[in-house]
Amino acid sequence: MRKSVYNIHMDERRLRSALANLPVPEIHYRGEVGSTNDLAQSLLEAGAADGTLVAADAQNAGRGRLGRRWLTAPGSALAFSLALRPAPGELEKLAFFAPLAGMAVCLALAEDYGLPAELKWPNDVLIRRKKVCGVLVEATWQGATPAGVVMGIGVNVAPTSVPPPEALLFPASCVESELGRAVERVDLLAAVVRRVFALRPTLGSAAFVRAWEARLAFKGERVRVDLPGGAVAEGTLLGVSTEGGLRLLSAGAVDNQEIEIAAGDVRLRPVV
Ligand code: BTN
């Protein structure tokens, strides 16, 4: 594969021009940051408007789901967060912001790069069964009302972004390896952000769930889900419920019973 000539650093001017026609009122770019989610959170607390974007070339305290670390080495990946202020109609549908981010990445990779991207429920993005993207959505509350949502997206772009196998719980790859050519990170970032805003009006609708199911990895296959507290559910993956839960045809104590698993502190993997 040709060595990437683009991925030395992120071109901030190009980033601003690629996002110029999108509803992104402010862009905060950093060469290095602890976590773009943390910075987006502080900006929300300071009054940042809906759609404010934080992007970094590298993160030294990036965070993943389930309290894990997420490494972002310089010049290798996408690490960005959108600071969102949910509209009244979105408040009931906060759980769908994470799959919205995953869907946006899937569609950008499929439609603009021709890659067979899929969503591993609830929101990892896979290409050929290897993880290339993770999503961490965090909501903040003022009393009982959600004040803001931070949508954090990390994409492995160049091979140097892929953690060593011993650090992985699930096989991983990167966009450039799956595509066989170099990728300009700013273009991919803009393609994802465009889809976030295009899909957002459909958040949690029947059409949204259908589109999610159409991209669902391991459908019809036997999977295992690690649940909080050490319990495990196993069965055939049927699809996604209207609430965004995983529908499984159980292979547990009571076979052939449809069960629903709510997204949360759960981890899904295929049974091989
Ligand atoms: C996961 O798969 O565990 C989720 C990883 C989410 C990583 C992204 S990178 C941008 C944003 N900032 C963070 O600290 N985490 C998210």
PDB file of C-alpha atoms and ligand atoms in Angstrom:
ATOM      1  CA  MET A   1       0.000   0.000   0.000  1.00  0.00           C
ATOM      2  CA  ARG A   2       1.183   3.514  -0.824  1.00  0.00           C
ATOM      3  CA  LYS A   3       2.350   5.327   2.285  1.00  0.00           C
ATOM      4  CA  SER A   4      -0.051   8.050   3.323  1.00  0.00           C
ATOM      5  CA  VAL A   5       1.165  11.505   2.374  1.00  0.00           C
ATOM      6  CA  TYR A   6      -1.729  13.235   4.091  1.00  0.00           C
ATOM      7  CA  ASN A   7      -1.727  11.857   7.593  1.00  0.00           C
ATOM      8  CA  ILE A   8       1.203  13.764   9.043  1.00  0.00           C
ATOM      9  CA  HIS A   9      -1.062  16.233  10.832  1.00  0.00           C
ATOM     10  CA  MET A  10      -4.615  17.391  10.419  1.00  0.00           C
ATOM     11  CA  ASP A  11      -4.994  20.412   8.163  1.00  0.00           C
ATOM     12  CA  GLU A  12      -7.071  22.824  10.236  1.00  0.00           C
ATOM     13  CA  ARG A  13      -7.846  25.167   7.328  1.00  0.00           C
ATOM     14  CA  ARG A  14      -9.056  22.262   5.254  1.00  0.00           C
ATOM     15  CA  LEU A  15     -11.131  21.057   8.223  1.00  0.00           C
ATOM     16  CA  ARG A  16     -12.866  24.422   8.502  1.00  0.00           C
ATOM     17  CA  SER A  17     -13.602  24.582   4.784  1.00  0.00           C
ATOM     18  CA  ALA A  18     -14.859  20.934   4.659  1.00  0.00           C
ATOM     19  CA  LEU A  19     -17.373  21.731   7.434  1.00  0.00           C
ATOM     20  CA  ALA A  20     -18.347  25.177   6.145  1.00  0.00           C
ATOM     21  CA  ASN A  21     -21.815  24.175   4.896  1.00  0.00           C
ATOM     22  CA  LEU A  22     -22.768  22.114   7.947  1.00  0.00           C
ATOM     23  CA  PRO A  23     -24.559  23.284  11.105  1.00  0.00           C
ATOM     24  CA  VAL A  24     -21.303  23.399  13.087  1.00  0.00           C
ATOM     25  CA  PRO A  25     -21.183  26.826  14.748  1.00  0.00           C
ATOM     26  CA  GLU A  26     -17.685  26.466  16.231  1.00  0.00           C
ATOM     27  CA  ILE A  27     -14.688  24.240  15.610  1.00  0.00           C
ATOM     28  CA  HIS A  28     -12.092  23.671  18.334  1.00  0.00           C
ATOM     29  CA  TYR A  29      -9.069  21.917  16.878  1.00  0.00           C
ATOM     30  CA  ARG A  30      -6.160  20.776  19.058  1.00  0.00           C
ATOM     31  CA  GLY A  31      -2.900  19.075  18.096  1.00  0.00           C
ATOM     32  CA  GLU A  32      -3.120  17.094  21.317  1.00  0.00           C
ATOM     33  CA  VAL A  33      -5.769  16.937  24.000  1.00  0.00           C
ATOM     34  CA  GLY A  34      -6.621  14.674  26.940  1.00  0.00           C
ATOM     35  CA  SER A  35      -9.996  13.596  25.600  1.00  0.00           C
ATOM     36  CA  THR A  36     -12.112  15.428  23.006  1.00  0.00           C
ATOM     37  CA  ASN A  37     -15.182  14.303  24.993  1.00  0.00           C
ATOM     38  CA  ASP A  38     -13.885  16.080  28.098  1.00  0.00           C
ATOM     39  CA  LEU A  39     -13.155  19.279  26.186  1.00  0.00           C
ATOM     40  CA  ALA A  40     -16.586  19.171  24.491  1.00  0.00           C
ATOM     41  CA  GLN A  41     -18.145  18.679  27.930  1.00  0.00           C
ATOM     42  CA  SER A  42     -16.366  21.754  29.326  1.00  0.00           C
ATOM     43  CA  LEU A  43     -17.469  23.773  26.310  1.00  0.00           C
ATOM     44  CA  LEU A  44     -21.083  22.701  26.847  1.00  0.00           C
ATOM     45  CA  GLU A  45     -20.817  23.765  30.503  1.00  0.00           C
ATOM     46  CA  ALA A  46     -19.484  27.137  29.299  1.00  0.00           C
ATOM     47  CA  GLY A  47     -22.526  27.579  27.038  1.00  0.00           C
ATOM     48  CA  ALA A  48     -21.343  26.168  23.683  1.00  0.00           C
ATOM     49  CA  ALA A  49     -24.039  25.998  21.019  1.00  0.00           C
ATOM     50  CA  ASP A  50     -25.507  22.804  19.564  1.00  0.00           C
ATOM     51  CA  GLY A  51     -23.194  21.287  16.940  1.00  0.00           C
ATOM     52  CA  THR A  52     -19.908  22.629  18.354  1.00  0.00           C
ATOM     53  CA  LEU A  53     -17.100  20.349  17.194  1.00  0.00           C
ATOM     54  CA  VAL A  54     -13.910  19.385  19.016  1.00  0.00           C
ATOM     55  CA  ALA A  55     -11.297  17.528  16.957  1.00  0.00           C
ATOM     56  CA  ALA A  56      -7.780  16.508  17.882  1.00  0.00           C
ATOM     57  CA  ASP A  57      -4.861  14.975  16.071  1.00  0.00           C
ATOM     58  CA  ALA A  58      -3.909  13.004  19.190  1.00  0.00           C
ATOM     59  CA  GLN A  59      -5.446  12.182  22.598  1.00  0.00           C
ATOM     60  CA  ASN A  60      -3.376  11.291  25.651  1.00  0.00           C
ATOM     61  CA  ALA A  61      -6.320  10.408  27.923  1.00  0.00           C
ATOM     62  CA  GLY A  62      -8.910   9.200  25.419  1.00  0.00           C
ATOM     63  CA  ARG A  63     -11.736   7.193  26.929  1.00  0.00           C
ATOM     64  CA  GLY A  64     -13.661   4.213  25.593  1.00  0.00           C
ATOM     65  CA  ARG A  65     -16.820   2.424  26.671  1.00  0.00           C
ATOM     66  CA  LEU A  66     -16.945   0.445  29.917  1.00  0.00           C
ATOM     67  CA  GLY A  67     -14.210   2.575  31.483  1.00  0.00           C
ATOM     68  CA  ARG A  68     -11.564   1.481  28.979  1.00  0.00           C
ATOM     69  CA  ARG A  69      -8.766   3.627  27.580  1.00  0.00           C
ATOM     70  CA  TRP A  70      -8.808   4.681  23.934  1.00  0.00           C
ATOM     71  CA  LEU A  71      -5.424   5.515  22.446  1.00  0.00           C
ATOM     72  CA  THR A  72      -5.123   8.097  19.655  1.00  0.00           C
ATOM     73  CA  ALA A  73      -1.570   8.358  18.326  1.00  0.00           C
ATOM     74  CA  PRO A  74      -0.629  11.480  16.346  1.00  0.00           C
ATOM     75  CA  GLY A  75      -1.287  11.488  12.596  1.00  0.00           C
ATOM     76  CA  SER A  76      -3.139   8.188  12.555  1.00  0.00           C
ATOM     77  CA  ALA A  77      -6.798   8.444  13.437  1.00  0.00           C
ATOM     78  CA  LEU A  78      -9.923  10.506  13.809  1.00  0.00           C
ATOM     79  CA  ALA A  79     -10.793  11.616  17.334  1.00  0.00           C
ATOM     80  CA  PHE A  80     -13.606  14.086  17.561  1.00  0.00           C
ATOM     81  CA  SER A  81     -16.656  15.006  19.608  1.00  0.00           C
ATOM     82  CA  LEU A  82     -19.822  16.913  18.821  1.00  0.00           C
ATOM     83  CA  ALA A  83     -21.372  18.936  21.643  1.00  0.00           C
ATOM     84  CA  LEU A  84     -25.130  18.628  21.187  1.00  0.00           C
ATOM     85  CA  ARG A  85     -28.077  20.215  22.933  1.00  0.00           C
ATOM     86  CA  PRO A  86     -30.997  17.826  22.504  1.00  0.00           C
ATOM     87  CA  ALA A  87     -34.184  19.448  21.231  1.00  0.00           C
ATOM     88  CA  PRO A  88     -37.362  18.741  23.257  1.00  0.00           C
ATOM     89  CA  GLY A  89     -38.395  16.003  20.804  1.00  0.00           C
ATOM     90  CA  GLU A  90     -35.016  14.272  21.240  1.00  0.00           C
ATOM     91  CA  LEU A  91     -35.112  14.018  25.024  1.00  0.00           C
ATOM     92  CA  GLU A  92     -37.028  10.726  24.983  1.00  0.00           C
ATOM     93  CA  LYS A  93     -34.577   9.322  22.468  1.00  0.00           C
ATOM     94  CA  LEU A  94     -31.196   9.973  24.052  1.00  0.00           C
ATOM     95  CA  ALA A  95     -30.291   6.275  23.798  1.00  0.00           C
ATOM     96  CA  PHE A  96     -30.301   6.575  20.022  1.00  0.00           C
ATOM     97  CA  PHE A  97     -27.515   9.185  19.825  1.00  0.00           C
ATOM     98  CA  ALA A  98     -24.833   6.467  20.080  1.00  0.00           C
ATOM     99  CA  PRO A  99     -26.219   4.327  17.241  1.00  0.00           C
ATOM    100  CA  LEU A 100     -26.751   7.556  15.300  1.00  0.00           C
ATOM    101  CA  ALA A 101     -22.994   8.160  15.497  1.00  0.00           C
ATOM    102  CA  GLY A 102     -22.253   4.563  14.483  1.00  0.00           C
ATOM    103  CA  MET A 103     -24.702   4.787  11.589  1.00  0.00           C
ATOM    104  CA  ALA A 104     -23.131   8.037  10.403  1.00  0.00           C
ATOM    105  CA  VAL A 105     -19.692   6.396  10.309  1.00  0.00           C
ATOM    106  CA  CYS A 106     -21.082   3.258   8.597  1.00  0.00           C
ATOM    107  CA  LEU A 107     -22.836   5.249   5.897  1.00  0.00           C
ATOM    108  CA  ALA A 108     -19.847   7.524   5.290  1.00  0.00           C
ATOM    109  CA  LEU A 109     -17.565   4.489   4.861  1.00  0.00           C
ATOM    110  CA  ALA A 110     -20.074   2.606   2.676  1.00  0.00           C
ATOM    111  CA  GLU A 111     -21.314   5.448   0.490  1.00  0.00           C
ATOM    112  CA  ASP A 112     -18.174   7.582   0.080  1.00  0.00           C
ATOM    113  CA  TYR A 113     -15.515   4.843   0.246  1.00  0.00           C
ATOM    114  CA  GLY A 114     -17.382   1.725  -0.958  1.00  0.00           C
ATOM    115  CA  LEU A 115     -16.476  -0.220   2.199  1.00  0.00           C
ATOM    116  CA  PRO A 116     -18.684  -3.035   3.614  1.00  0.00           C
ATOM    117  CA  ALA A 117     -19.168  -1.305   6.972  1.00  0.00           C
ATOM    118  CA  GLU A 118     -21.498  -2.795   9.591  1.00  0.00           C
ATOM    119  CA  LEU A 119     -22.634  -1.914  13.093  1.00  0.00           C
ATOM    120  CA  LYS A 120     -21.865  -4.254  15.943  1.00  0.00           C
ATOM    121  CA  TRP A 121     -24.667  -3.555  18.392  1.00  0.00           C
ATOM    122  CA  PRO A 122     -24.834  -1.209  20.109  1.00  0.00           C
ATOM    123  CA  ASN A 123     -22.459   1.046  18.194  1.00  0.00           C
ATOM    124  CA  ASP A 124     -19.028  -0.249  17.159  1.00  0.00           C
ATOM    125  CA  VAL A 125     -18.310  -0.022  13.442  1.00  0.00           C
ATOM    126  CA  LEU A 126     -16.800  -3.101  11.814  1.00  0.00           C
ATOM    127  CA  ILE A 127     -15.329  -3.712   8.392  1.00  0.00           C
ATOM    128  CA  ARG A 128     -15.002  -7.382   7.494  1.00  0.00           C
ATOM    129  CA  ARG A 129     -15.678  -8.211  11.155  1.00  0.00           C
ATOM    130  CA  LYS A 130     -12.883  -6.072  12.500  1.00  0.00           C
ATOM    131  CA  LYS A 131     -13.477  -2.964  14.564  1.00  0.00           C
ATOM    132  CA  VAL A 132     -12.448   0.311  12.935  1.00  0.00           C
ATOM    133  CA  CYS A 133     -14.464   2.766  15.017  1.00  0.00           C
ATOM    134  CA  GLY A 134     -15.760   3.213  18.547  1.00  0.00           C
ATOM    135  CA  VAL A 135     -18.380   5.620  19.856  1.00  0.00           C
ATOM    136  CA  LEU A 136     -18.698   7.091  23.341  1.00  0.00           C
ATOM    137  CA  VAL A 137     -21.811   9.190  23.959  1.00  0.00           C
ATOM    138  CA  GLU A 138     -22.126  10.914  27.330  1.00  0.00           C
ATOM    139  CA  ALA A 139     -25.092  12.936  28.562  1.00  0.00           C
ATOM    140  CA  THR A 140     -25.037  15.594  31.261  1.00  0.00           C
ATOM    141  CA  TRP A 141     -28.038  16.435  33.354  1.00  0.00           C
ATOM    142  CA  GLN A 142     -29.371  19.515  35.083  1.00  0.00           C
ATOM    143  CA  GLY A 143     -31.568  17.885  37.693  1.00  0.00           C
ATOM    144  CA  ALA A 144     -33.815  15.524  35.755  1.00  0.00           C
ATOM    145  CA  THR A 145     -33.309  17.315  32.421  1.00  0.00           C
ATOM    146  CA  PRO A 146     -30.545  16.418  29.970  1.00  0.00           C
ATOM    147  CA  ALA A 147     -28.545  19.601  29.399  1.00  0.00           C
ATOM    148  CA  GLY A 148     -26.198  18.284  26.784  1.00  0.00           C
ATOM    149  CA  VAL A 149     -24.933  15.273  24.924  1.00  0.00           C
ATOM    150  CA  VAL A 150     -21.327  14.722  23.897  1.00  0.00           C
ATOM    151  CA  MET A 151     -21.007  12.410  20.908  1.00  0.00           C
ATOM    152  CA  GLY A 152     -17.425  11.120  20.738  1.00  0.00           C
ATOM    153  CA  ILE A 153     -16.192   9.215  17.700  1.00  0.00           C
ATOM    154  CA  GLY A 154     -12.826   7.519  17.248  1.00  0.00           C
ATOM    155  CA  VAL A 155     -11.891   5.999  13.887  1.00  0.00           C
ATOM    156  CA  ASN A 156      -8.752   3.980  13.154  1.00  0.00           C
ATOM    157  CA  VAL A 157      -7.582   5.468   9.861  1.00  0.00           C
ATOM    158  CA  ALA A 158      -3.912   4.521   9.322  1.00  0.00           C
ATOM    159  CA  PRO A 159      -2.355   1.171  10.363  1.00  0.00           C
ATOM    160  CA  THR A 160      -0.456   2.915  13.181  1.00  0.00           C
ATOM    161  CA  SER A 161      -3.816   3.599  14.883  1.00  0.00           C
ATOM    162  CA  VAL A 162      -4.570  -0.090  15.452  1.00  0.00           C
ATOM    163  CA  PRO A 163      -3.638  -1.212  18.982  1.00  0.00           C
ATOM    164  CA  PRO A 164      -1.429  -4.302  19.332  1.00  0.00           C
ATOM    165  CA  PRO A 165      -3.400  -7.593  19.402  1.00  0.00           C
ATOM    166  CA  GLU A 166      -2.659  -8.182  23.111  1.00  0.00           C
ATOM    167  CA  ALA A 167      -4.481  -4.918  23.947  1.00  0.00           C
ATOM    168  CA  LEU A 168      -7.624  -5.906  22.035  1.00  0.00           C
ATOM    169  CA  LEU A 169     -10.838  -7.521  23.246  1.00  0.00           C
ATOM    170  CA  PHE A 170     -12.144  -7.717  19.681  1.00  0.00           C
ATOM    171  CA  PRO A 171     -10.181  -7.936  16.383  1.00  0.00           C
ATOM    172  CA  ALA A 172      -9.402  -4.483  14.981  1.00  0.00           C
ATOM    173  CA  SER A 173      -8.346  -2.943  11.704  1.00  0.00           C
ATOM    174  CA  CYS A 174      -8.232   0.497  10.106  1.00  0.00           C
ATOM    175  CA  VAL A 175      -9.863   2.218   7.158  1.00  0.00           C
ATOM    176  CA  GLU A 176      -6.685   2.456   5.067  1.00  0.00           C
ATOM    177  CA  SER A 177      -5.880  -1.258   5.413  1.00  0.00           C
ATOM    178  CA  GLU A 178      -9.426  -2.244   4.473  1.00  0.00           C
ATOM    179  CA  LEU A 179      -9.500   0.207   1.572  1.00  0.00           C
ATOM    180  CA  GLY A 180      -5.967  -0.415   0.307  1.00  0.00           C
ATOM    181  CA  ARG A 181      -5.140   3.265  -0.085  1.00  0.00           C
ATOM    182  CA  ALA A 182      -4.460   6.413   1.907  1.00  0.00           C
ATOM    183  CA  VAL A 183      -7.378   8.404   3.271  1.00  0.00           C
ATOM    184  CA  GLU A 184      -7.505  12.137   3.946  1.00  0.00           C
ATOM    185  CA  ARG A 185      -8.787  12.291   7.511  1.00  0.00           C
ATOM    186  CA  VAL A 186     -10.500  15.659   7.126  1.00  0.00           C
ATOM    187  CA  ASP A 187     -12.656  14.355   4.259  1.00  0.00           C
ATOM    188  CA  LEU A 188     -13.719  11.313   6.288  1.00  0.00           C
ATOM    189  CA  LEU A 189     -14.501  13.491   9.308  1.00  0.00           C
ATOM    190  CA  ALA A 190     -16.674  15.811   7.180  1.00  0.00           C
ATOM    191  CA  ALA A 191     -18.452  12.822   5.588  1.00  0.00           C
ATOM    192  CA  VAL A 192     -19.337  11.494   9.058  1.00  0.00           C
ATOM    193  CA  VAL A 193     -20.461  14.856  10.474  1.00  0.00           C
ATOM    194  CA  ARG A 194     -22.641  15.455   7.381  1.00  0.00           C
ATOM    195  CA  ARG A 195     -24.407  12.131   8.041  1.00  0.00           C
ATOM    196  CA  VAL A 196     -24.868  12.880  11.747  1.00  0.00           C
ATOM    197  CA  PHE A 197     -26.869  15.974  10.833  1.00  0.00           C
ATOM    198  CA  ALA A 198     -28.701  14.246   7.957  1.00  0.00           C
ATOM    199  CA  LEU A 199     -29.824  11.338  10.170  1.00  0.00           C
ATOM    200  CA  ARG A 200     -30.580  13.365  13.298  1.00  0.00           C
ATOM    201  CA  PRO A 201     -34.183  14.293  12.318  1.00  0.00           C
ATOM    202  CA  THR A 202     -34.967  10.546  12.082  1.00  0.00           C
ATOM    203  CA  LEU A 203     -33.510   9.789  15.572  1.00  0.00           C
ATOM    204  CA  GLY A 204     -35.257   6.771  17.082  1.00  0.00           C
ATOM    205  CA  SER A 205     -37.945   6.555  14.376  1.00  0.00           C
ATOM    206  CA  ALA A 206     -39.079   3.298  12.754  1.00  0.00           C
ATOM    207  CA  ALA A 207     -37.074   4.280   9.646  1.00  0.00           C
ATOM    208  CA  PHE A 208     -33.996   4.809  11.835  1.00  0.00           C
ATOM    209  CA  VAL A 209     -34.339   1.354  13.414  1.00  0.00           C
ATOM    210  CA  ARG A 210     -34.853  -0.243   9.972  1.00  0.00           C
ATOM    211  CA  ALA A 211     -31.712   1.456   8.622  1.00  0.00           C
ATOM    212  CA  TRP A 212     -29.798   0.323  11.730  1.00  0.00           C
ATOM    213  CA  GLU A 213     -30.990  -3.283  11.285  1.00  0.00           C
ATOM    214  CA  ALA A 214     -29.974  -3.187   7.624  1.00  0.00           C
ATOM    215  CA  ARG A 215     -26.376  -2.560   8.725  1.00  0.00           C
ATOM    216  CA  LEU A 216     -26.372  -4.851  11.761  1.00  0.00           C
ATOM    217  CA  ALA A 217     -23.413  -7.245  11.998  1.00  0.00           C
ATOM    218  CA  PHE A 218     -23.954 -10.940  12.927  1.00  0.00           C
ATOM    219  CA  LYS A 219     -27.679 -10.927  12.055  1.00  0.00           C
ATOM    220  CA  GLY A 220     -28.980 -14.513  12.058  1.00  0.00           C
ATOM    221  CA  GLU A 221     -25.773 -15.696  13.748  1.00  0.00           C
ATOM    222  CA  ARG A 222     -25.133 -17.066  17.192  1.00  0.00           C
ATOM    223  CA  VAL A 223     -23.782 -14.415  19.565  1.00  0.00           C
ATOM    224  CA  ARG A 224     -22.904 -14.051  23.214  1.00  0.00           C
ATOM    225  CA  VAL A 225     -23.564 -10.915  25.250  1.00  0.00           C
ATOM    226  CA  ASP A 226     -21.741 -10.210  28.513  1.00  0.00           C
ATOM    227  CA  LEU A 227     -24.172  -8.490  30.832  1.00  0.00           C
ATOM    228  CA  PRO A 228     -23.440  -6.338  33.883  1.00  0.00           C
ATOM    229  CA  GLY A 229     -22.696  -8.423  36.974  1.00  0.00           C
ATOM    230  CA  GLY A 230     -21.106 -11.277  35.027  1.00  0.00           C
ATOM    231  CA  ALA A 231     -24.250 -12.840  33.510  1.00  0.00           C
ATOM    232  CA  VAL A 232     -24.100 -13.999  29.885  1.00  0.00           C
ATOM    233  CA  ALA A 233     -26.899 -14.203  27.311  1.00  0.00           C
ATOM    234  CA  GLU A 234     -26.482 -16.399  24.265  1.00  0.00           C
ATOM    235  CA  GLY A 235     -28.636 -16.895  21.199  1.00  0.00           C
ATOM    236  CA  THR A 236     -29.325 -16.028  17.588  1.00  0.00           C
ATOM    237  CA  LEU A 237     -29.209 -12.339  16.805  1.00  0.00           C
ATOM    238  CA  LEU A 238     -32.608 -11.314  15.404  1.00  0.00           C
ATOM    239  CA  GLY A 239     -32.382  -7.531  15.175  1.00  0.00           C
ATOM    240  CA  VAL A 240     -33.008  -4.298  17.045  1.00  0.00           C
ATOM    241  CA  SER A 241     -36.171  -3.412  18.979  1.00  0.00           C
ATOM    242  CA  THR A 242     -38.055  -0.119  18.696  1.00  0.00           C
ATOM    243  CA  GLU A 243     -36.301   0.899  21.954  1.00  0.00           C
ATOM    244  CA  GLY A 244     -32.864   0.214  20.480  1.00  0.00           C
ATOM    245  CA  GLY A 245     -32.409  -3.037  22.427  1.00  0.00           C
ATOM    246  CA  LEU A 246     -30.884  -6.194  20.982  1.00  0.00           C
ATOM    247  CA  ARG A 247     -33.385  -8.914  20.054  1.00  0.00           C
ATOM    248  CA  LEU A 248     -32.051 -12.422  20.613  1.00  0.00           C
ATOM    249  CA  LEU A 249     -33.619 -15.826  20.106  1.00  0.00           C
ATOM    250  CA  SER A 250     -32.452 -17.228  23.382  1.00  0.00           C
ATOM    251  CA  ALA A 251     -30.366 -20.379  23.628  1.00  0.00           C
ATOM    252  CA  GLY A 252     -30.289 -20.301  27.417  1.00  0.00           C
ATOM    253  CA  ALA A 253     -32.290 -22.074  30.095  1.00  0.00           C
ATOM    254  CA  VAL A 254     -35.476 -21.475  28.085  1.00  0.00           C
ATOM    255  CA  ASP A 255     -34.661 -22.096  24.421  1.00  0.00           C
ATOM    256  CA  ASN A 256     -36.369 -20.411  21.475  1.00  0.00           C
ATOM    257  CA  GLN A 257     -37.697 -17.513  23.471  1.00  0.00           C
ATOM    258  CA  GLU A 258     -37.213 -14.002  22.166  1.00  0.00           C
ATOM    259  CA  ILE A 259     -35.419 -11.810  24.676  1.00  0.00           C
ATOM    260  CA  GLU A 260     -34.450  -8.164  24.545  1.00  0.00           C
ATOM    261  CA  ILE A 261     -31.210  -6.771  25.944  1.00  0.00           C
ATOM    262  CA  ALA A 262     -30.958  -3.067  26.677  1.00  0.00           C
ATOM    263  CA  ALA A 263     -27.826  -1.237  25.575  1.00  0.00           C
ATOM    264  CA  GLY A 264     -25.604  -0.243  28.473  1.00  0.00           C
ATOM    265  CA  ASP A 265     -22.655  -1.925  30.110  1.00  0.00           C
ATOM    266  CA  VAL A 266     -22.777  -4.863  27.716  1.00  0.00           C
ATOM    267  CA  ARG A 267     -20.349  -6.480  25.299  1.00  0.00           C
ATOM    268  CA  LEU A 268     -21.360  -8.537  22.270  1.00  0.00           C
ATOM    269  CA  ARG A 269     -19.253 -11.081  20.434  1.00  0.00           C
ATOM    270  CA  PRO A 270     -19.929 -13.856  17.932  1.00  0.00           C
ATOM    271  CA  VAL A 271     -19.869 -17.465  19.100  1.00  0.00           C
ATOM    272  CA  VAL A 272     -17.233 -19.211  17.030  1.00  0.00           C
TER     273      VAL A 272
HETATM  274  C1  BTN B   1     -15.154   2.389  22.496  1.00  0.00           C
HETATM  275  O1  BTN B   1     -15.226   1.671  21.512  1.00  0.00           O
HETATM  276  O2  BTN B   1     -14.842   1.945  23.611  1.00  0.00           O
HETATM  277  C2  BTN B   1     -15.472   3.854  22.341  1.00  0.00           C
HETATM  278  C3  BTN B   1     -14.270   4.669  21.928  1.00  0.00           C
HETATM  279  C4  BTN B   1     -14.591   6.138  21.753  1.00  0.00           C
HETATM  280  C5  BTN B   1     -13.351   6.942  21.444  1.00  0.00           C
HETATM  281  C6  BTN B   1     -13.647   8.364  21.084  1.00  0.00           C
HETATM  282  S1  BTN B   1     -12.245   9.181  20.400  1.00  0.00           S
HETATM  283  C7  BTN B   1     -13.064  10.711  20.521  1.00  0.00           C
HETATM  284  C8  BTN B   1     -13.802  10.717  21.832  1.00  0.00           C
HETATM  285  N1  BTN B   1     -12.961  11.140  22.918  1.00  0.00           N
HETATM  286  C9  BTN B   1     -12.766  10.177  23.819  1.00  0.00           C
HETATM  287  O3  BTN B   1     -12.081  10.285  24.869  1.00  0.00           O
HETATM  288  N2  BTN B   1     -13.409   9.056  23.445  1.00  0.00           N
HETATM  289  C10 BTN B   1     -14.135   9.271  22.209  1.00  0.00           C
END
